[in-house]
mmCIF file with all atom_site columns, C-alpha atoms in Angstrom:
data_model
loop_
_atom_site.group_PDB
_atom_site.id
_atom_site.type_symbol
_atom_site.label_atom_id
_atom_site.label_alt_id
_atom_site.label_comp_id
_atom_site.label_asym_id
_atom_site.label_entity_id
_atom_site.label_seq_id
_atom_site.pdbx_PDB_ins_code
_atom_site.Cartn_x
_atom_site.Cartn_y
_atom_site.Cartn_z
_atom_site.occupancy
_atom_site.B_iso_or_equiv
_atom_site.pdbx_formal_charge
_atom_site.auth_seq_id
_atom_site.auth_comp_id
_atom_site.auth_asym_id
_atom_site.auth_atom_id
_atom_site.pdbx_PDB_model_num
ATOM 1  C CA . MET A 1 1  ? -0.133 -0.093 -0.018  1.00 93.00 ? 1  MET A CA 1
ATOM 2  C CA . GLY A 1 2  ? 2.879  2.474  0.695   1.00 93.00 ? 2  GLY A CA 1
ATOM 3  C CA . THR A 1 3  ? 4.165  1.494  -2.805  1.00 96.00 ? 3  THR A CA 1
ATOM 4  C CA . TYR A 1 4  ? 1.049  2.842  -4.238  1.00 96.00 ? 4  TYR A CA 1
ATOM 5  C CA . LEU A 1 5  ? 0.948  5.956  -2.439  1.00 97.00 ? 5  LEU A CA 1
ATOM 6  C CA . VAL A 1 6  ? 4.275  6.729  -3.008  1.00 97.00 ? 6  VAL A CA 1
ATOM 7  C CA . THR A 1 7  ? 3.950  6.189  -6.782  1.00 97.00 ? 7  THR A CA 1
ATOM 8  C CA . VAL A 1 8  ? 0.578  8.378  -6.749  1.00 97.00 ? 8  VAL A CA 1
ATOM 9  C CA . GLY A 1 9  ? 2.230  11.120 -4.837  1.00 97.00 ? 9  GLY A CA 1
ATOM 10 C CA . LEU A 1 10 ? 5.270  11.148 -7.198  1.00 98.00 ? 10 LEU A CA 1
ATOM 11 C CA . ILE A 1 11 ? 3.245  11.183 -10.695 1.00 98.00 ? 11 ILE A CA 1
ATOM 12 C CA . PHE A 1 12 ? 1.233  13.854 -8.876  1.00 98.00 ? 12 PHE A CA 1
ATOM 13 C CA . ALA A 1 13 ? 4.534  15.999 -8.127  1.00 98.00 ? 13 ALA A CA 1
ATOM 14 C CA . ILE A 1 14 ? 5.544  15.436 -11.760 1.00 98.00 ? 14 ILE A CA 1
ATOM 15 C CA . LEU A 1 15 ? 2.237  16.761 -12.959 1.00 98.00 ? 15 LEU A CA 1
ATOM 16 C CA . LEU A 1 16 ? 2.533  19.957 -10.844 1.00 98.00 ? 16 LEU A CA 1
ATOM 17 C CA . GLY A 1 17 ? 6.009  20.317 -12.113 1.00 97.00 ? 17 GLY A CA 1
ATOM 18 C CA . GLY A 1 18 ? 5.320  20.261 -15.536 1.00 96.00 ? 18 GLY A CA 1
ATOM 19 C CA . ILE A 1 19 ? 2.512  22.950 -14.835 1.00 97.00 ? 19 ILE A CA 1
ATOM 20 C CA . ALA A 1 20 ? 5.195  25.192 -12.861 1.00 97.00 ? 20 ALA A CA 1
ATOM 21 C CA . VAL A 1 21 ? 7.771  25.140 -15.636 1.00 96.00 ? 21 VAL A CA 1
ATOM 22 C CA . GLU A 1 22 ? 5.201  26.171 -18.258 1.00 93.00 ? 22 GLU A CA 1
ATOM 23 C CA . ARG A 1 23 ? 4.023  28.788 -16.405 1.00 95.00 ? 23 ARG A CA 1
ATOM 24 C CA . LEU A 1 24 ? 7.257  30.197 -15.649 1.00 94.00 ? 24 LEU A CA 1
ATOM 25 C CA . TYR A 1 25 ? 8.275  29.794 -19.560 1.00 90.00 ? 25 TYR A CA 1
ATOM 26 C CA . LEU A 1 26 ? 5.112  31.691 -20.596 1.00 89.00 ? 26 LEU A CA 1
ATOM 27 C CA . ARG A 1 27 ? 6.037  34.470 -18.033 1.00 92.00 ? 27 ARG A CA 1
ATOM 28 C CA . PHE A 1 28 ? 9.869  34.605 -19.426 1.00 91.00 ? 28 PHE A CA 1
ATOM 29 C CA . ALA A 1 29 ? 8.450  34.971 -22.787 1.00 87.00 ? 29 ALA A CA 1
ATOM 30 C CA . ALA A 1 30 ? 6.196  37.841 -21.757 1.00 87.00 ? 30 ALA A CA 1
ATOM 31 C CA . LYS A 1 31 ? 8.641  39.791 -20.161 1.00 90.00 ? 31 LYS A CA 1
ATOM 32 C CA . ASN A 1 32 ? 11.286 39.162 -22.835 1.00 87.00 ? 32 ASN A CA 1
ATOM 33 C CA . PRO A 1 33 ? 9.585  39.872 -26.349 1.00 84.00 ? 33 PRO A CA 1
ATOM 34 C CA . GLN A 1 34 ? 12.981 40.777 -27.667 1.00 86.00 ? 34 GLN A CA 1
ATOM 35 C CA . LEU A 1 35 ? 14.144 37.292 -27.684 1.00 83.00 ? 35 LEU A CA 1
ATOM 36 C CA . GLY A 1 36 ? 11.078 36.281 -29.829 1.00 75.00 ? 36 GLY A CA 1
ATOM 37 C CA . PRO A 1 37 ? 7.781  34.732 -29.761 1.00 70.00 ? 37 PRO A CA 1
ATOM 38 C CA . PHE A 1 38 ? 7.666  31.245 -27.966 1.00 63.00 ? 38 PHE A CA 1
ATOM 39 C CA . ARG A 1 39 ? 6.677  28.045 -29.635 1.00 64.00 ? 39 ARG A CA 1
ATOM 40 C CA . ASP A 1 40 ? 2.838  28.169 -30.733 1.00 62.00 ? 40 ASP A CA 1
ATOM 41 C CA . ASN A 1 41 ? 1.670  24.745 -29.805 1.00 59.00 ? 41 ASN A CA 1
ATOM 42 C CA . SER A 1 42 ? -1.486 25.057 -32.244 1.00 64.00 ? 42 SER A CA 1
ATOM 43 C CA . LYS A 1 43 ? 0.303  24.411 -35.241 1.00 62.00 ? 43 LYS A CA 1
ATOM 44 C CA . CYS A 1 44 ? 2.018  21.549 -36.497 1.00 64.00 ? 44 CYS A CA 1
ATOM 45 C CA . GLY A 1 45 ? 5.487  21.098 -34.791 1.00 59.00 ? 45 GLY A CA 1
ATOM 46 C CA . SER A 1 46 ? 8.935  21.407 -35.530 1.00 58.00 ? 46 SER A CA 1
ATOM 47 C CA . CYS A 1 47 ? 9.205  22.626 -39.267 1.00 59.00 ? 47 CYS A CA 1
ATOM 48 C CA . SER A 1 48 ? 12.732 23.726 -38.760 1.00 58.00 ? 48 SER A CA 1
ATOM 49 C CA . ALA A 1 49 ? 13.278 20.101 -38.939 1.00 55.00 ? 49 ALA A CA 1
ATOM 50 C CA . GLY A 1 50 ? 12.013 19.804 -42.432 1.00 55.00 ? 50 GLY A CA 1
ATOM 51 C CA . SER A 1 51 ? 9.023  17.509 -41.073 1.00 55.00 ? 51 SER A CA 1
ATOM 52 C CA . GLY A 1 52 ? 6.832  19.344 -43.386 1.00 56.00 ? 52 GLY A CA 1
ATOM 53 C CA . CYS A 1 53 ? 2.785  20.229 -42.979 1.00 60.00 ? 53 CYS A CA 1
ATOM 54 C CA . SER A 1 54 ? -0.020 19.060 -45.072 1.00 59.00 ? 54 SER A CA 1
ATOM 55 C CA . ASP A 1 55 ? -1.569 22.215 -44.919 1.00 58.00 ? 55 ASP A CA 1
ATOM 56 C CA . GLY A 1 56 ? 1.430  24.693 -45.691 1.00 56.00 ? 56 GLY A CA 1
ATOM 57 C CA . SER A 1 57 ? 1.021  26.245 -42.354 1.00 55.00 ? 57 SER A CA 1
ATOM 58 C CA . CYS A 1 58 ? 4.474  26.110 -41.252 1.00 56.00 ? 58 CYS A CA 1
ATOM 59 C CA . ALA A 1 59 ? 5.660  27.321 -44.750 1.00 54.00 ? 59 ALA A CA 1
ATOM 60 C CA . GLU A 1 60 ? 8.496  29.945 -45.048 1.00 52.00 ? 60 GLU A CA 1
ATOM 61 C CA . PRO A 1 61 ? 7.184  33.458 -45.873 1.00 52.00 ? 61 PRO A CA 1
ATOM 62 C CA . ASP A 1 62 ? 8.119  34.626 -49.457 1.00 51.00 ? 62 ASP A CA 1
ATOM 63 C CA . ALA A 1 63 ? 10.674 37.266 -49.508 1.00 49.00 ? 63 ALA A CA 1
ATOM 64 C CA . SER A 1 64 ? 8.272  40.029 -51.076 1.00 52.00 ? 64 SER A CA 1
ATOM 65 C CA . SER A 1 65 ? 6.656  40.002 -47.287 1.00 48.00 ? 65 SER A CA 1
ATOM 66 C CA . ARG A 1 66 ? 9.719  40.447 -45.486 1.00 48.00 ? 66 ARG A CA 1
ATOM 67 C CA . HIS A 1 67 ? 10.736 43.799 -44.028 1.00 48.00 ? 67 HIS A CA 1
#
């Protein structure tokens, strides 16, 4: 029974730790906009690795739209 309670407590602590890290990350990104935008989780993923997207949402903008 003790092992079960320790396991449940450990899983709960890991979940809370993940939430805390995400909140710290978002707070840091909001306070430091000069470092660029934080990763948008609503898109397909890591396009810089060449994985590609079926809808083209990660496509590089064309040269005429750059400033």
